Amino acid sequence: MATRLVQINMKARDDSALGGFWAQALGWGVSSEGPGVTNLEPEGFVYPDPAAVCVDLVVSPEPKTVKNRVHVDLATTSAAHQAQVVARLKDLGATAADVGQGDVPWTVLADPEGNEFCVLEPRPLYRDTGPIAAVVVDCADPRAMARFWSEATDWTLHEVTDQGARLRSAKGVGPYLEFVRTPDVKSGWNRVHLDVRPYPGDDPEAEAARLRSLGATPIDLGQDVPWRVLTDPEGNEFCLLTPG
């Protein structure tokens, strides 16, 4: 048994407006499964497919107050392309962000609701990932997080050190999932979190029990929904969706 990382869930004051920004940023299509939810995925995409980690924007009235512990890194193909992407995103409403990065070759921006993301300098590693090079999670112990997430999903561990870890779909396509050591302590619930989905025919109860045995903890947010909400060993919320 295993799950697949299928999407990131991003809370938004205005899911439609923020979804419009990210659709243009990524060059993806927009749909909606209901009021207060905007879904983004590549044009012609057949969900779920490891070639992309989709984005769901879900309306939430709670304001953003701290730096997100989950963000995306965008890929570029050249220095000129990086500059073009940064300029285009600023025209769409992104602003420069300072998260203490110092003098680095990538550019840190915030979307119109303040969610941080990076536009990377060209790196050969990300030449075939699509617009999202990596989904990045801040953490205290990259080795422990890599151990949990590589066992929780069918993603393959590519690299692990004391400072960071990198996983990718077993099919070798789509973005990477990266864990980066940071000194910041988790504060409050994550406005951006991961959603995983079991394979068709798998028993969701058995999968939830397997994740708990690996170190996940179920949490009750008062939700009456068909999916399960858990936290990973560092307290990051994630959703176990229904099989499919």
PDB file of C-alpha atoms in Angstrom:
ATOM      1  CA  MET A   1       0.000   0.000   0.000  1.00  0.00           C
ATOM      2  CA  ALA A   2       1.073   3.579  -0.594  1.00  0.00           C
ATOM      3  CA  THR A   3      -0.291   7.013  -1.298  1.00  0.00           C
ATOM      4  CA  ARG A   4       0.541   9.536  -4.024  1.00  0.00           C
ATOM      5  CA  LEU A   5       1.165  13.231  -3.551  1.00  0.00           C
ATOM      6  CA  VAL A   6      -1.527  14.627  -5.850  1.00  0.00           C
ATOM      7  CA  GLN A   7      -1.928  18.284  -4.910  1.00  0.00           C
ATOM      8  CA  ILE A   8      -1.186  21.107  -2.552  1.00  0.00           C
ATOM      9  CA  ASN A   9      -4.026  22.830  -0.754  1.00  0.00           C
ATOM     10  CA  MET A  10      -3.688  26.591  -0.327  1.00  0.00           C
ATOM     11  CA  LYS A  11      -6.060  28.640   1.797  1.00  0.00           C
ATOM     12  CA  ALA A  12      -7.155  31.950   0.291  1.00  0.00           C
ATOM     13  CA  ARG A  13      -9.295  34.932   1.221  1.00  0.00           C
ATOM     14  CA  ASP A  14     -10.426  35.045  -2.414  1.00  0.00           C
ATOM     15  CA  ASP A  15      -9.880  31.655  -4.033  1.00  0.00           C
ATOM     16  CA  SER A  16     -11.028  32.811  -7.454  1.00  0.00           C
ATOM     17  CA  ALA A  17      -8.716  35.833  -7.631  1.00  0.00           C
ATOM     18  CA  LEU A  18      -5.721  33.993  -6.193  1.00  0.00           C
ATOM     19  CA  GLY A  19      -6.464  31.051  -8.448  1.00  0.00           C
ATOM     20  CA  GLY A  20      -6.380  33.408 -11.410  1.00  0.00           C
ATOM     21  CA  PHE A  21      -2.925  34.614 -10.390  1.00  0.00           C
ATOM     22  CA  TRP A  22      -1.533  31.109 -10.030  1.00  0.00           C
ATOM     23  CA  ALA A  23      -3.174  29.870 -13.231  1.00  0.00           C
ATOM     24  CA  GLN A  24      -1.382  32.616 -15.145  1.00  0.00           C
ATOM     25  CA  ALA A  25       1.833  32.069 -13.200  1.00  0.00           C
ATOM     26  CA  LEU A  26       1.886  28.362 -14.083  1.00  0.00           C
ATOM     27  CA  GLY A  27       0.130  28.466 -17.449  1.00  0.00           C
ATOM     28  CA  TRP A  28      -2.508  26.048 -16.125  1.00  0.00           C
ATOM     29  CA  GLY A  29      -6.246  25.704 -16.529  1.00  0.00           C
ATOM     30  CA  VAL A  30      -8.853  26.697 -13.947  1.00  0.00           C
ATOM     31  CA  SER A  31     -11.923  24.792 -12.763  1.00  0.00           C
ATOM     32  CA  SER A  32     -14.036  24.569  -9.628  1.00  0.00           C
ATOM     33  CA  GLU A  33     -15.619  21.693  -7.770  1.00  0.00           C
ATOM     34  CA  GLY A  34     -17.906  24.061  -5.858  1.00  0.00           C
ATOM     35  CA  PRO A  35     -18.245  27.478  -4.226  1.00  0.00           C
ATOM     36  CA  GLY A  36     -15.094  28.576  -2.414  1.00  0.00           C
ATOM     37  CA  VAL A  37     -12.820  26.115  -4.206  1.00  0.00           C
ATOM     38  CA  THR A  38     -10.663  26.794  -7.260  1.00  0.00           C
ATOM     39  CA  ASN A  39      -8.750  23.928  -8.869  1.00  0.00           C
ATOM     40  CA  LEU A  40      -5.654  24.361 -11.022  1.00  0.00           C
ATOM     41  CA  GLU A  41      -4.043  21.755 -13.259  1.00  0.00           C
ATOM     42  CA  PRO A  42      -2.221  21.658 -16.606  1.00  0.00           C
ATOM     43  CA  GLU A  43      -4.341  21.904 -19.736  1.00  0.00           C
ATOM     44  CA  GLY A  44      -5.294  18.431 -20.963  1.00  0.00           C
ATOM     45  CA  PHE A  45      -4.218  16.852 -17.669  1.00  0.00           C
ATOM     46  CA  VAL A  46      -5.924  13.643 -16.550  1.00  0.00           C
ATOM     47  CA  TYR A  47      -6.004  13.693 -12.732  1.00  0.00           C
ATOM     48  CA  PRO A  48      -4.224  12.192 -10.910  1.00  0.00           C
ATOM     49  CA  ASP A  49      -0.914  11.912 -12.736  1.00  0.00           C
ATOM     50  CA  PRO A  50       2.588  12.217 -11.211  1.00  0.00           C
ATOM     51  CA  ALA A  51       3.566  14.538 -14.070  1.00  0.00           C
ATOM     52  CA  ALA A  52       2.099  17.378 -12.009  1.00  0.00           C
ATOM     53  CA  VAL A  53       1.179  18.223  -8.431  1.00  0.00           C
ATOM     54  CA  CYS A  54      -2.045  20.196  -8.800  1.00  0.00           C
ATOM     55  CA  VAL A  55      -3.138  23.187  -6.717  1.00  0.00           C
ATOM     56  CA  ASP A  56      -6.447  23.539  -4.872  1.00  0.00           C
ATOM     57  CA  LEU A  57      -7.289  26.982  -3.489  1.00  0.00           C
ATOM     58  CA  VAL A  58      -9.881  26.884  -0.711  1.00  0.00           C
ATOM     59  CA  VAL A  59     -11.501  29.968   0.750  1.00  0.00           C
ATOM     60  CA  SER A  60     -10.668  30.784   4.364  1.00  0.00           C
ATOM     61  CA  PRO A  61     -11.378  33.986   6.317  1.00  0.00           C
ATOM     62  CA  GLU A  62      -8.358  33.592   8.587  1.00  0.00           C
ATOM     63  CA  PRO A  63      -5.541  36.012   7.738  1.00  0.00           C
ATOM     64  CA  LYS A  64      -2.003  34.934   6.970  1.00  0.00           C
ATOM     65  CA  THR A  65       0.194  35.924   9.925  1.00  0.00           C
ATOM     66  CA  VAL A  66       3.430  33.925   9.630  1.00  0.00           C
ATOM     67  CA  LYS A  67       5.728  32.637   6.895  1.00  0.00           C
ATOM     68  CA  ASN A  68       4.326  29.527   5.242  1.00  0.00           C
ATOM     69  CA  ARG A  69       6.125  26.271   5.991  1.00  0.00           C
ATOM     70  CA  VAL A  70       5.199  24.902   2.560  1.00  0.00           C
ATOM     71  CA  HIS A  71       5.923  26.766  -0.664  1.00  0.00           C
ATOM     72  CA  VAL A  72       6.635  26.135  -4.333  1.00  0.00           C
ATOM     73  CA  ASP A  73       9.815  26.772  -6.299  1.00  0.00           C
ATOM     74  CA  LEU A  74       9.329  27.674  -9.956  1.00  0.00           C
ATOM     75  CA  ALA A  75      11.731  26.421 -12.618  1.00  0.00           C
ATOM     76  CA  THR A  76      13.435  28.558 -15.279  1.00  0.00           C
ATOM     77  CA  THR A  77      15.620  27.648 -18.241  1.00  0.00           C
ATOM     78  CA  SER A  78      18.076  30.569 -18.401  1.00  0.00           C
ATOM     79  CA  ALA A  79      19.026  33.785 -16.621  1.00  0.00           C
ATOM     80  CA  ALA A  80      16.997  35.719 -19.176  1.00  0.00           C
ATOM     81  CA  HIS A  81      14.006  33.430 -18.642  1.00  0.00           C
ATOM     82  CA  GLN A  82      14.273  33.874 -14.871  1.00  0.00           C
ATOM     83  CA  ALA A  83      14.227  37.669 -15.265  1.00  0.00           C
ATOM     84  CA  GLN A  84      11.260  37.445 -17.627  1.00  0.00           C
ATOM     85  CA  VAL A  85       9.323  35.214 -15.234  1.00  0.00           C
ATOM     86  CA  VAL A  86       9.985  37.524 -12.275  1.00  0.00           C
ATOM     87  CA  ALA A  87       8.919  40.585 -14.259  1.00  0.00           C
ATOM     88  CA  ARG A  88       5.761  38.862 -15.522  1.00  0.00           C
ATOM     89  CA  LEU A  89       4.782  37.689 -12.050  1.00  0.00           C
ATOM     90  CA  LYS A  90       5.239  41.188 -10.628  1.00  0.00           C
ATOM     91  CA  ASP A  91       2.986  42.488 -13.390  1.00  0.00           C
ATOM     92  CA  LEU A  92       0.397  39.916 -12.252  1.00  0.00           C
ATOM     93  CA  GLY A  93       0.558  41.170  -8.657  1.00  0.00           C
ATOM     94  CA  ALA A  94       3.498  39.397  -7.009  1.00  0.00           C
ATOM     95  CA  THR A  95       5.802  41.409  -4.763  1.00  0.00           C
ATOM     96  CA  ALA A  96       9.379  40.978  -3.577  1.00  0.00           C
ATOM     97  CA  ALA A  97       9.647  39.102  -0.266  1.00  0.00           C
ATOM     98  CA  ASP A  98      12.413  38.952   2.333  1.00  0.00           C
ATOM     99  CA  VAL A  99      12.479  35.728   4.341  1.00  0.00           C
ATOM    100  CA  GLY A 100      16.094  36.200   5.393  1.00  0.00           C
ATOM    101  CA  GLN A 101      17.468  34.639   2.221  1.00  0.00           C
ATOM    102  CA  GLY A 102      20.337  37.103   1.862  1.00  0.00           C
ATOM    103  CA  ASP A 103      22.305  37.220  -1.370  1.00  0.00           C
ATOM    104  CA  VAL A 104      21.087  34.193  -3.341  1.00  0.00           C
ATOM    105  CA  PRO A 105      20.727  33.466  -7.066  1.00  0.00           C
ATOM    106  CA  TRP A 106      17.009  32.797  -6.824  1.00  0.00           C
ATOM    107  CA  THR A 107      14.274  35.386  -6.361  1.00  0.00           C
ATOM    108  CA  VAL A 108      11.815  35.232  -3.470  1.00  0.00           C
ATOM    109  CA  LEU A 109       8.367  36.639  -4.172  1.00  0.00           C
ATOM    110  CA  ALA A 110       4.964  36.679  -2.500  1.00  0.00           C
ATOM    111  CA  ASP A 111       1.690  36.173  -4.329  1.00  0.00           C
ATOM    112  CA  PRO A 112      -1.149  38.740  -3.957  1.00  0.00           C
ATOM    113  CA  GLU A 113      -2.180  37.207  -0.616  1.00  0.00           C
ATOM    114  CA  GLY A 114       1.370  37.083   0.743  1.00  0.00           C
ATOM    115  CA  ASN A 115       2.221  33.429   0.126  1.00  0.00           C
ATOM    116  CA  GLU A 116       5.953  33.113  -0.397  1.00  0.00           C
ATOM    117  CA  PHE A 117       7.433  31.292  -3.386  1.00  0.00           C
ATOM    118  CA  CYS A 118      10.754  31.216  -5.242  1.00  0.00           C
ATOM    119  CA  VAL A 119      11.708  31.695  -8.867  1.00  0.00           C
ATOM    120  CA  LEU A 120      14.853  29.629  -9.207  1.00  0.00           C
ATOM    121  CA  GLU A 121      17.865  30.315 -11.346  1.00  0.00           C
ATOM    122  CA  PRO A 122      18.241  27.687 -14.102  1.00  0.00           C
ATOM    123  CA  ARG A 123      19.253  24.315 -12.655  1.00  0.00           C
ATOM    124  CA  PRO A 124      19.734  21.141 -14.745  1.00  0.00           C
ATOM    125  CA  LEU A 125      18.000  19.090 -12.041  1.00  0.00           C
ATOM    126  CA  TYR A 126      14.685  20.784 -12.783  1.00  0.00           C
ATOM    127  CA  ARG A 127      14.820  20.844 -16.576  1.00  0.00           C
ATOM    128  CA  ASP A 128      11.918  18.374 -16.959  1.00  0.00           C
ATOM    129  CA  THR A 129       9.716  19.097 -13.943  1.00  0.00           C
ATOM    130  CA  GLY A 130       7.246  21.456 -15.531  1.00  0.00           C
ATOM    131  CA  PRO A 131       6.655  24.963 -14.134  1.00  0.00           C
ATOM    132  CA  ILE A 132       6.834  23.787 -10.511  1.00  0.00           C
ATOM    133  CA  ALA A 133      10.369  22.601  -9.830  1.00  0.00           C
ATOM    134  CA  ALA A 134       9.697  21.555  -6.248  1.00  0.00           C
ATOM    135  CA  VAL A 135       7.218  21.636  -3.405  1.00  0.00           C
ATOM    136  CA  VAL A 136       9.342  22.680  -0.428  1.00  0.00           C
ATOM    137  CA  VAL A 137       8.614  21.995   3.242  1.00  0.00           C
ATOM    138  CA  ASP A 138      10.458  23.689   6.100  1.00  0.00           C
ATOM    139  CA  CYS A 139      11.444  21.242   8.818  1.00  0.00           C
ATOM    140  CA  ALA A 140      13.694  20.588  11.798  1.00  0.00           C
ATOM    141  CA  ASP A 141      14.911  17.122  10.755  1.00  0.00           C
ATOM    142  CA  PRO A 142      15.111  16.455   7.005  1.00  0.00           C
ATOM    143  CA  ARG A 143      16.251  12.860   7.528  1.00  0.00           C
ATOM    144  CA  ALA A 144      13.240  11.987   9.673  1.00  0.00           C
ATOM    145  CA  MET A 145      10.861  13.769   7.340  1.00  0.00           C
ATOM    146  CA  ALA A 146      12.324  12.023   4.298  1.00  0.00           C
ATOM    147  CA  ARG A 147      11.963   8.682   6.054  1.00  0.00           C
ATOM    148  CA  PHE A 148       8.306   9.303   6.851  1.00  0.00           C
ATOM    149  CA  TRP A 149       7.283  10.717   3.475  1.00  0.00           C
ATOM    150  CA  SER A 150       9.173   8.172   1.402  1.00  0.00           C
ATOM    151  CA  GLU A 151       7.377   5.398   3.318  1.00  0.00           C
ATOM    152  CA  ALA A 152       4.035   7.220   3.346  1.00  0.00           C
ATOM    153  CA  THR A 153       4.067   7.680  -0.429  1.00  0.00           C
ATOM    154  CA  ASP A 154       5.431   5.790  -3.404  1.00  0.00           C
ATOM    155  CA  TRP A 155       7.905   8.594  -4.023  1.00  0.00           C
ATOM    156  CA  THR A 156      11.608   7.766  -4.294  1.00  0.00           C
ATOM    157  CA  LEU A 157      14.265   9.321  -2.084  1.00  0.00           C
ATOM    158  CA  HIS A 158      16.914  10.929  -4.305  1.00  0.00           C
ATOM    159  CA  GLU A 159      19.091  12.733  -1.753  1.00  0.00           C
ATOM    160  CA  VAL A 160      19.230  13.229   1.994  1.00  0.00           C
ATOM    161  CA  THR A 161      21.604  15.160   4.262  1.00  0.00           C
ATOM    162  CA  ASP A 162      21.307  16.868   7.629  1.00  0.00           C
ATOM    163  CA  GLN A 163      20.330  20.055   5.789  1.00  0.00           C
ATOM    164  CA  GLY A 164      17.831  18.781   3.253  1.00  0.00           C
ATOM    165  CA  ALA A 165      16.166  15.895   1.462  1.00  0.00           C
ATOM    166  CA  ARG A 166      14.673  15.425  -1.977  1.00  0.00           C
ATOM    167  CA  LEU A 167      12.032  12.955  -3.204  1.00  0.00           C
ATOM    168  CA  ARG A 168      10.347  12.480  -6.566  1.00  0.00           C
ATOM    169  CA  SER A 169       7.611  10.301  -7.986  1.00  0.00           C
ATOM    170  CA  ALA A 170       8.738   6.734  -8.616  1.00  0.00           C
ATOM    171  CA  LYS A 171       7.939   7.350 -12.289  1.00  0.00           C
ATOM    172  CA  GLY A 172      10.660  10.011 -12.453  1.00  0.00           C
ATOM    173  CA  VAL A 173       8.346  12.776 -13.660  1.00  0.00           C
ATOM    174  CA  GLY A 174       6.898  15.984 -12.245  1.00  0.00           C
ATOM    175  CA  PRO A 175       8.202  18.168  -9.431  1.00  0.00           C
ATOM    176  CA  TYR A 176      10.345  17.155  -6.485  1.00  0.00           C
ATOM    177  CA  LEU A 177       9.227  17.145  -2.852  1.00  0.00           C
ATOM    178  CA  GLU A 178      11.958  18.743  -0.766  1.00  0.00           C
ATOM    179  CA  PHE A 179      12.510  19.131   2.970  1.00  0.00           C
ATOM    180  CA  VAL A 180      14.795  21.954   4.065  1.00  0.00           C
ATOM    181  CA  ARG A 181      16.157  22.415   7.572  1.00  0.00           C
ATOM    182  CA  THR A 182      15.080  25.745   9.036  1.00  0.00           C
ATOM    183  CA  PRO A 183      15.319  27.187  12.553  1.00  0.00           C
ATOM    184  CA  ASP A 184      11.724  28.414  12.489  1.00  0.00           C
ATOM    185  CA  VAL A 185       9.260  26.707  14.809  1.00  0.00           C
ATOM    186  CA  LYS A 186       5.839  25.766  13.430  1.00  0.00           C
ATOM    187  CA  SER A 187       3.249  28.272  14.623  1.00  0.00           C
ATOM    188  CA  GLY A 188      -0.438  27.598  14.067  1.00  0.00           C
ATOM    189  CA  TRP A 189      -1.889  25.486  11.282  1.00  0.00           C
ATOM    190  CA  ASN A 190      -0.348  25.503   7.815  1.00  0.00           C
ATOM    191  CA  ARG A 191      -2.205  27.607   5.255  1.00  0.00           C
ATOM    192  CA  VAL A 192      -0.536  25.489   2.575  1.00  0.00           C
ATOM    193  CA  HIS A 193      -0.511  21.717   3.025  1.00  0.00           C
ATOM    194  CA  LEU A 194      -0.062  18.484   1.099  1.00  0.00           C
ATOM    195  CA  ASP A 195      -2.877  16.192  -0.061  1.00  0.00           C
ATOM    196  CA  VAL A 196      -2.193  12.510  -0.717  1.00  0.00           C
ATOM    197  CA  ARG A 197      -4.448   9.899  -2.292  1.00  0.00           C
ATOM    198  CA  PRO A 198      -4.423   6.082  -2.086  1.00  0.00           C
ATOM    199  CA  TYR A 199      -4.573   4.010  -5.248  1.00  0.00           C
ATOM    200  CA  PRO A 200      -7.930   2.781  -6.596  1.00  0.00           C
ATOM    201  CA  GLY A 201      -9.174  -0.212  -4.645  1.00  0.00           C
ATOM    202  CA  ASP A 202      -7.058   0.456  -1.561  1.00  0.00           C
ATOM    203  CA  ASP A 203      -8.775   0.488   1.819  1.00  0.00           C
ATOM    204  CA  PRO A 204      -8.652   4.048   3.222  1.00  0.00           C
ATOM    205  CA  GLU A 205      -9.007   2.793   6.787  1.00  0.00           C
ATOM    206  CA  ALA A 206      -6.060   0.456   6.362  1.00  0.00           C
ATOM    207  CA  GLU A 207      -4.031   3.220   4.719  1.00  0.00           C
ATOM    208  CA  ALA A 208      -4.806   5.619   7.560  1.00  0.00           C
ATOM    209  CA  ALA A 209      -3.694   2.953  10.050  1.00  0.00           C
ATOM    210  CA  ARG A 210      -0.474   2.413   8.081  1.00  0.00           C
ATOM    211  CA  LEU A 211       0.280   6.136   8.133  1.00  0.00           C
ATOM    212  CA  ARG A 212      -0.304   6.232  11.876  1.00  0.00           C
ATOM    213  CA  SER A 213       2.130   3.354  12.311  1.00  0.00           C
ATOM    214  CA  LEU A 214       4.728   5.420  10.446  1.00  0.00           C
ATOM    215  CA  GLY A 215       4.308   8.376  12.795  1.00  0.00           C
ATOM    216  CA  ALA A 216       1.274  10.308  11.521  1.00  0.00           C
ATOM    217  CA  THR A 217      -1.261  11.622  14.013  1.00  0.00           C
ATOM    218  CA  PRO A 218      -4.977  12.037  13.255  1.00  0.00           C
ATOM    219  CA  ILE A 219      -6.464  15.420  14.110  1.00  0.00           C
ATOM    220  CA  ASP A 220     -10.058  16.553  14.395  1.00  0.00           C
ATOM    221  CA  LEU A 221     -10.805  19.975  12.949  1.00  0.00           C
ATOM    222  CA  GLY A 222     -14.526  19.433  13.316  1.00  0.00           C
ATOM    223  CA  GLN A 223     -14.749  18.498   9.679  1.00  0.00           C
ATOM    224  CA  ASP A 224     -17.563  16.394   8.225  1.00  0.00           C
ATOM    225  CA  VAL A 225     -15.767  15.285   5.081  1.00  0.00           C
ATOM    226  CA  PRO A 226     -14.897  11.996   3.365  1.00  0.00           C
ATOM    227  CA  TRP A 227     -11.152  12.536   3.717  1.00  0.00           C
ATOM    228  CA  ARG A 228      -8.968  12.206   6.808  1.00  0.00           C
ATOM    229  CA  VAL A 229      -6.808  14.946   8.285  1.00  0.00           C
ATOM    230  CA  LEU A 230      -3.502  13.932   9.858  1.00  0.00           C
ATOM    231  CA  THR A 231      -0.193  15.493  10.796  1.00  0.00           C
ATOM    232  CA  ASP A 232       3.264  14.247   9.901  1.00  0.00           C
ATOM    233  CA  PRO A 233       5.921  13.715  12.617  1.00  0.00           C
ATOM    234  CA  GLU A 234       6.668  17.468  12.735  1.00  0.00           C
ATOM    235  CA  GLY A 235       3.034  18.468  13.054  1.00  0.00           C
ATOM    236  CA  ASN A 236       2.406  19.502   9.454  1.00  0.00           C
ATOM    237  CA  GLU A 237      -1.205  18.899   8.508  1.00  0.00           C
ATOM    238  CA  PHE A 238      -1.983  16.809   5.441  1.00  0.00           C
ATOM    239  CA  CYS A 239      -5.110  15.213   4.022  1.00  0.00           C
ATOM    240  CA  LEU A 240      -5.571  11.576   3.096  1.00  0.00           C
ATOM    241  CA  LEU A 241      -8.113  11.738   0.306  1.00  0.00           C
ATOM    242  CA  THR A 242     -10.400   8.955  -0.850  1.00  0.00           C
ATOM    243  CA  PRO A 243      -8.848   6.359  -3.208  1.00  0.00           C
ATOM    244  CA  GLY A 244      -8.949   7.153  -6.881  1.00  0.00           C
TER     245      GLY A 244
END
